[in-house]
CSV table of C-alpha atoms and ligand atoms in Angstrom, one decimal:
chain,number,residue,atom,x,y,z
A,1,UNK,CA,-2.4,1.6,-15.5
A,2,UNK,CA,-5.0,2.6,-13.0
A,3,UNK,CA,-5.3,2.5,-9.2
A,4,UNK,CA,-8.5,1.9,-7.3
A,5,UNK,CA,-8.5,3.7,-4.0
A,6,UNK,CA,-9.8,1.1,-1.5
A,7,UNK,CA,-8.8,3.0,1.7
A,8,UNK,CA,-7.8,6.6,2.1
A,9,UNK,CA,-8.0,7.0,5.9
A,10,UNK,CA,-5.2,7.9,8.2
A,11,UNK,CA,-5.8,4.7,10.2
A,12,UNK,CA,-8.1,6.4,12.6
A,13,UNK,CA,-11.5,4.8,12.1
A,14,UNK,CA,-13.8,7.3,10.4
A,15,UNK,CA,-17.2,6.7,8.7
A,16,UNK,CA,-16.2,7.8,5.2
A,17,UNK,CA,-12.8,6.3,4.7
A,18,UNK,CA,-11.3,2.8,5.1
A,19,UNK,CA,-7.7,2.0,6.1
A,20,UNK,CA,-4.9,1.9,3.5
A,21,UNK,CA,-5.3,-0.3,0.4
A,22,UNK,CA,-4.8,0.5,-3.3
A,23,UNK,CA,-5.5,-1.9,-6.1
A,24,UNK,CA,-3.2,-1.3,-9.2
A,25,UNK,CA,-4.3,-2.8,-12.5
A,26,UNK,CA,-2.3,-2.6,-15.7
A,27,UNK,CA,-4.8,-4.5,-17.9
A,28,UNK,CA,-3.1,-7.8,-17.1
A,29,UNK,CA,-1.8,-7.8,-13.6
A,30,UNK,CA,-3.5,-6.8,-10.4
A,31,UNK,CA,-1.3,-5.7,-7.5
A,32,UNK,CA,-2.6,-4.8,-4.1
A,33,UNK,CA,-0.6,-2.1,-2.2
A,34,UNK,CA,-1.2,-2.6,1.5
A,35,UNK,CA,-4.0,-4.5,3.0
A,36,UNK,CA,-5.3,-2.3,5.8
A,37,UNK,CA,-8.1,-3.4,8.1
A,38,UNK,CA,-11.3,-3.9,6.2
A,39,UNK,CA,-9.7,-4.4,2.7
A,40,UNK,CA,-11.7,-7.6,2.0
A,41,UNK,CA,-14.9,-5.6,2.6
A,42,UNK,CA,-13.7,-2.8,0.4
A,43,UNK,CA,-13.0,-5.2,-2.4
A,44,UNK,CA,-16.5,-6.5,-2.2
A,45,UNK,CA,-18.0,-3.0,-1.9
A,46,UNK,CA,-16.3,-1.8,-5.1
A,47,UNK,CA,-16.9,-5.1,-6.9
A,48,UNK,CA,-13.2,-5.9,-7.3
A,49,UNK,CA,-12.4,-9.6,-7.4
A,50,UNK,CA,-10.0,-10.7,-4.7
A,51,UNK,CA,-9.2,-14.0,-6.4
A,52,UNK,CA,-7.5,-12.3,-9.4
A,53,UNK,CA,-5.0,-10.3,-7.4
A,54,UNK,CA,-1.5,-11.4,-8.4
A,55,UNK,CA,0.6,-10.0,-5.6
A,56,UNK,CA,0.1,-8.1,-2.3
A,57,UNK,CA,2.8,-5.7,-1.1
A,58,UNK,CA,2.7,-4.7,2.5
A,59,UNK,CA,4.6,-1.5,3.2
A,60,UNK,CA,4.8,-2.0,7.0
A,61,UNK,CA,3.0,-3.8,9.7
A,62,UNK,CA,0.8,-1.1,11.3
A,63,UNK,CA,-2.7,-2.5,11.4
A,64,UNK,CA,-4.0,0.3,9.1
A,65,UNK,CA,-1.7,-1.2,6.4
A,66,UNK,CA,-1.6,-4.9,7.2
A,67,UNK,CA,-4.6,-5.7,9.5
A,68,UNK,CA,-6.9,-6.8,6.7
A,69,UNK,CA,-4.6,-9.5,5.5
A,70,UNK,CA,-6.1,-12.5,7.4
A,71,UNK,CA,-9.7,-11.9,6.3
A,72,UNK,CA,-8.5,-11.3,2.7
A,73,UNK,CA,-6.7,-14.7,2.8
A,74,UNK,CA,-9.8,-16.3,4.3
A,75,UNK,CA,-11.9,-14.9,1.6
A,76,UNK,CA,-9.5,-16.3,-1.0
A,77,UNK,CA,-9.7,-19.7,0.6
A,78,UNK,CA,-13.5,-19.7,0.8
A,79,UNK,CA,-13.7,-18.5,-2.9
A,80,UNK,CA,-11.5,-21.5,-3.8
A,81,UNK,CA,-8.9,-19.3,-5.4
A,82,UNK,CA,-6.6,-21.4,-7.6
A,83,UNK,CA,-4.3,-18.7,-9.0
A,84,UNK,CA,-0.9,-18.5,-7.2
A,85,UNK,CA,-0.4,-15.4,-5.0
A,86,UNK,CA,2.8,-13.6,-4.1
A,87,UNK,CA,2.7,-12.0,-0.7
A,88,UNK,CA,5.4,-9.5,0.0
A,89,UNK,CA,5.9,-8.8,3.7
A,90,UNK,CA,8.6,-6.6,5.3
A,91,UNK,CA,11.6,-8.9,5.6
A,92,UNK,CA,12.2,-7.8,9.2
A,93,UNK,CA,9.2,-9.7,10.4
A,94,UNK,CA,10.0,-13.0,8.6
A,95,UNK,CA,10.3,-15.8,9.4
A,96,UNK,CA,8.7,-15.3,12.8
A,97,UNK,CA,5.5,-13.9,11.3
A,98,UNK,CA,4.9,-17.1,9.4
A,99,UNK,CA,4.1,-18.8,12.7
A,100,UNK,CA,1.1,-16.4,13.1
A,101,UNK,CA,-0.9,-17.8,10.2
A,102,UNK,CA,-1.9,-21.1,11.9
A,103,UNK,CA,-3.2,-19.0,14.8
A,104,UNK,CA,-5.7,-17.6,12.3
A,105,UNK,CA,-6.5,-21.1,11.0
A,106,UNK,CA,-4.6,-20.4,7.8
A,107,UNK,CA,-2.5,-23.5,7.1
A,108,UNK,CA,-0.3,-23.3,4.0
A,109,UNK,CA,-0.8,-27.0,3.1
A,110,UNK,CA,-4.6,-26.5,3.1
A,111,UNK,CA,-4.7,-23.4,0.9
A,112,UNK,CA,-6.3,-24.1,-2.5
A,113,UNK,CA,-3.6,-21.9,-4.1
A,114,UNK,CA,0.1,-21.6,-3.8
A,115,UNK,CA,1.1,-18.6,-1.6
A,116,UNK,CA,4.6,-17.6,-2.2
A,117,UNK,CA,5.7,-15.3,0.7
A,118,UNK,CA,8.7,-13.1,-0.1
A,119,UNK,CA,10.5,-10.4,2.0
A,120,UNK,CA,10.2,-6.8,1.0
A,121,UNK,CA,13.7,-5.4,0.7
A,122,UNK,CA,15.0,-2.2,-0.9
A,123,UNK,CA,15.4,-2.5,-4.7
A,124,UNK,CA,13.4,-4.2,-7.5
A,125,UNK,CA,10.8,-6.5,-5.9
A,126,UNK,CA,8.7,-7.5,-8.7
A,127,UNK,CA,9.1,-7.4,-12.5
A,128,UNK,CA,6.5,-9.2,-14.6
A,129,UNK,CA,5.3,-8.4,-18.2
A,130,UNK,CA,6.8,-4.9,-18.1
A,131,UNK,CA,5.3,-3.9,-14.7
A,132,UNK,CA,7.8,-3.3,-12.0
A,133,UNK,CA,7.6,-2.6,-8.3
A,134,UNK,CA,10.6,-1.0,-6.6
A,135,UNK,CA,10.8,-0.7,-2.8
A,136,UNK,CA,12.5,2.0,-1.0
A,137,UNK,CA,13.3,1.7,2.7
A,138,UNK,CA,12.1,4.5,5.0
A,139,UNK,CA,12.3,5.4,8.7
A,140,UNK,CA,8.6,5.4,9.6
A,141,UNK,CA,8.9,2.7,12.2
A,142,UNK,CA,12.6,3.1,13.1
A,143,UNK,CA,11.7,4.4,16.6
A,144,UNK,CA,10.5,0.9,17.5
A,145,UNK,CA,14.0,-0.5,17.3
A,146,UNK,CA,14.7,-0.4,21.1
A,147,UNK,CA,11.4,-2.3,21.8
A,148,UNK,CA,12.1,-4.9,19.1
A,149,UNK,CA,15.5,-5.7,20.5
A,150,UNK,CA,15.6,-9.3,21.8
A,151,UNK,CA,12.4,-10.1,19.9
A,152,UNK,CA,12.1,-12.0,16.5
A,153,UNK,CA,11.1,-8.8,14.7
A,154,UNK,CA,13.0,-6.0,13.0
A,155,UNK,CA,10.8,-2.9,12.4
A,156,UNK,CA,10.9,-2.0,8.7
A,157,UNK,CA,8.8,0.3,6.5
A,158,UNK,CA,8.9,0.8,2.8
A,159,UNK,CA,7.6,3.1,0.0
A,160,UNK,CA,7.0,1.7,-3.5
A,161,UNK,CA,7.4,3.0,-7.0
A,162,UNK,CA,5.2,1.2,-9.5
A,163,UNK,CA,6.1,1.4,-13.2
A,164,UNK,CA,3.7,0.1,-15.8
A,165,UNK,CA,4.4,-1.5,-19.2
A,166,UNK,CA,4.0,2.0,-20.8
A,167,UNK,CA,6.9,3.1,-18.5
A,168,UNK,CA,4.7,5.5,-16.6
A,169,UNK,CA,5.5,5.5,-12.9
A,170,UNK,CA,4.0,6.6,-9.6
A,171,UNK,CA,5.2,6.7,-6.1
A,172,UNK,CA,3.1,5.3,-3.3
A,173,UNK,CA,4.6,6.7,-0.2
A,174,UNK,CA,3.1,4.3,2.4
A,175,UNK,CA,3.9,6.0,5.7
A,176,UNK,CA,7.1,7.9,5.8
A,177,UNK,CA,9.3,9.7,8.3
A,178,UNK,CA,10.3,12.5,5.9
A,179,UNK,CA,10.1,13.2,2.2
A,180,UNK,CA,13.8,13.2,1.6
A,181,UNK,CA,13.6,9.5,1.9
A,182,UNK,CA,11.9,9.4,-1.5
A,183,UNK,CA,14.5,11.5,-3.3
A,184,UNK,CA,16.0,8.6,-5.3
A,185,UNK,CA,12.5,7.4,-6.4
A,186,UNK,CA,11.3,10.8,-7.5
A,187,UNK,CA,12.7,11.1,-11.0
A,188,UNK,CA,10.4,10.4,-14.0
A,189,UNK,CA,7.3,9.8,-11.9
A,190,UNK,CA,4.1,11.3,-13.2
A,191,UNK,CA,2.3,11.0,-9.8
A,192,UNK,CA,2.9,10.8,-6.1
A,193,UNK,CA,0.2,9.1,-4.1
A,194,UNK,CA,1.2,10.5,-0.8
A,195,UNK,CA,0.2,10.1,2.8
A,196,UNK,CA,-0.3,13.4,4.7
A,197,UNK,CA,-0.4,12.3,8.3
A,198,UNK,CA,3.3,12.1,9.1
A,199,UNK,CA,4.3,14.7,6.6
A,200,UNK,CA,2.6,18.0,5.8
A,201,UNK,CA,0.6,18.4,2.6
A,202,UNK,CA,2.5,21.7,1.9
A,203,UNK,CA,5.8,19.8,2.1
A,204,UNK,CA,4.5,17.1,-0.3
A,205,UNK,CA,3.6,19.9,-2.8
A,206,UNK,CA,7.0,21.4,-2.5
A,207,UNK,CA,8.7,18.0,-2.9
A,208,UNK,CA,6.6,17.3,-6.0
A,209,UNK,CA,7.5,20.7,-7.5
A,210,UNK,CA,11.2,20.2,-6.8
A,211,UNK,CA,11.2,16.8,-8.5
A,212,UNK,CA,9.0,17.8,-11.4
A,213,UNK,CA,6.2,15.4,-10.4
A,214,UNK,CA,3.2,17.1,-12.0
A,215,UNK,CA,0.5,15.4,-10.0
A,216,UNK,CA,-0.2,14.8,-6.3
A,217,UNK,CA,-3.0,12.7,-4.8
A,218,UNK,CA,-3.3,13.1,-1.0
A,219,UNK,CA,-4.4,10.1,0.9
A,220,UNK,CA,-4.1,8.7,4.4
A,221,UNK,CA,-6.1,11.7,5.4
A,222,UNK,CA,-6.2,12.7,9.1
A,223,UNK,CA,-9.8,13.6,9.9
A,224,UNK,CA,-8.8,16.8,11.7
A,225,UNK,CA,-7.1,18.1,8.6
A,226,UNK,CA,-9.6,16.8,6.0
A,227,UNK,CA,-11.3,20.2,5.3
A,228,UNK,CA,-8.0,21.9,4.9
A,229,UNK,CA,-6.5,19.3,2.6
A,230,UNK,CA,-9.6,19.4,0.4
A,231,UNK,CA,-9.2,23.1,0.0
A,232,UNK,CA,-5.5,23.0,-1.1
A,233,UNK,CA,-4.8,24.3,-4.6
A,234,UNK,CA,-1.6,24.6,-6.5
A,235,UNK,CA,-0.9,27.0,-9.4
A,236,UNK,CA,1.6,24.5,-10.9
A,237,UNK,CA,0.5,21.0,-9.9
A,238,UNK,CA,-2.6,18.8,-10.4
A,239,UNK,CA,-3.7,18.2,-6.9
A,240,UNK,CA,-6.5,15.7,-5.8
A,241,UNK,CA,-7.7,14.2,-2.6
A,242,UNK,CA,-8.3,10.5,-2.6
A,243,UNK,CA,-11.8,9.1,-2.0
A,244,UNK,CA,-12.5,5.5,-1.4
A,245,UNK,CA,-13.8,3.7,-4.5
A,246,UNK,CA,-12.3,6.3,-6.9
A,247,UNK,CA,-10.3,5.0,-9.9
A,248,UNK,CA,-7.1,7.0,-10.7
A,249,UNK,CA,-5.6,6.7,-14.2
A,250,UNK,CA,-1.8,6.9,-14.1
B,1,ZN,ZN1,2.3,3.5,9.9
B,2,ZN,ZN1,-0.7,4.4,8.3
């Protein structure tokens, strides 16, 4: 299984990094983790075919993780995609969010492909041909709850564990509130692809060490910490900093 880094920024617009998006390929399936603003452009830039993506998993609805969805879908329509697409959206925004698509001139009955929209909920989300995606709820957007009250929206955020047909697994943290939220997902993972905007890189290294995760890739890089994160070394762990366009073998 390998992961193409399509966007490694923190969400703050910077010249050298795009917003969050990661394309997982296991040789058969192609899964997109998050669709941050600009993801359609990044797919073109790195010569990745959007029409062959089997499923899209949105961790939470911050624009740096979901804001590229509409242009991605428009590109799939214009390209006359015919392959069915599964779109996993945080369950707390459904069904109200479905009403947004027509405002972007995306009409389900006009799509040249079947789009199956499913809620992200904790547990096994996807299991096809030996590849599994497991969702873990986290508290990254819990502080919005008072503002969401009375509205057709329930703020939810998830991390994902992806396991390939060879049973190798990695954690994609998405955005998290604290690392302890990932405890139950940490066993038997060979890699943590971790944000480092809402948790400190040092805490991520400690978490990886405590859970015997041998490899850490820092992504979601805040520009003010970039130089420091690039300089981080660990005597025990394989540590990398994600760069847009790079392909990571898992
Ligand atoms: Zn976020
Ligand atoms: Zn983010």
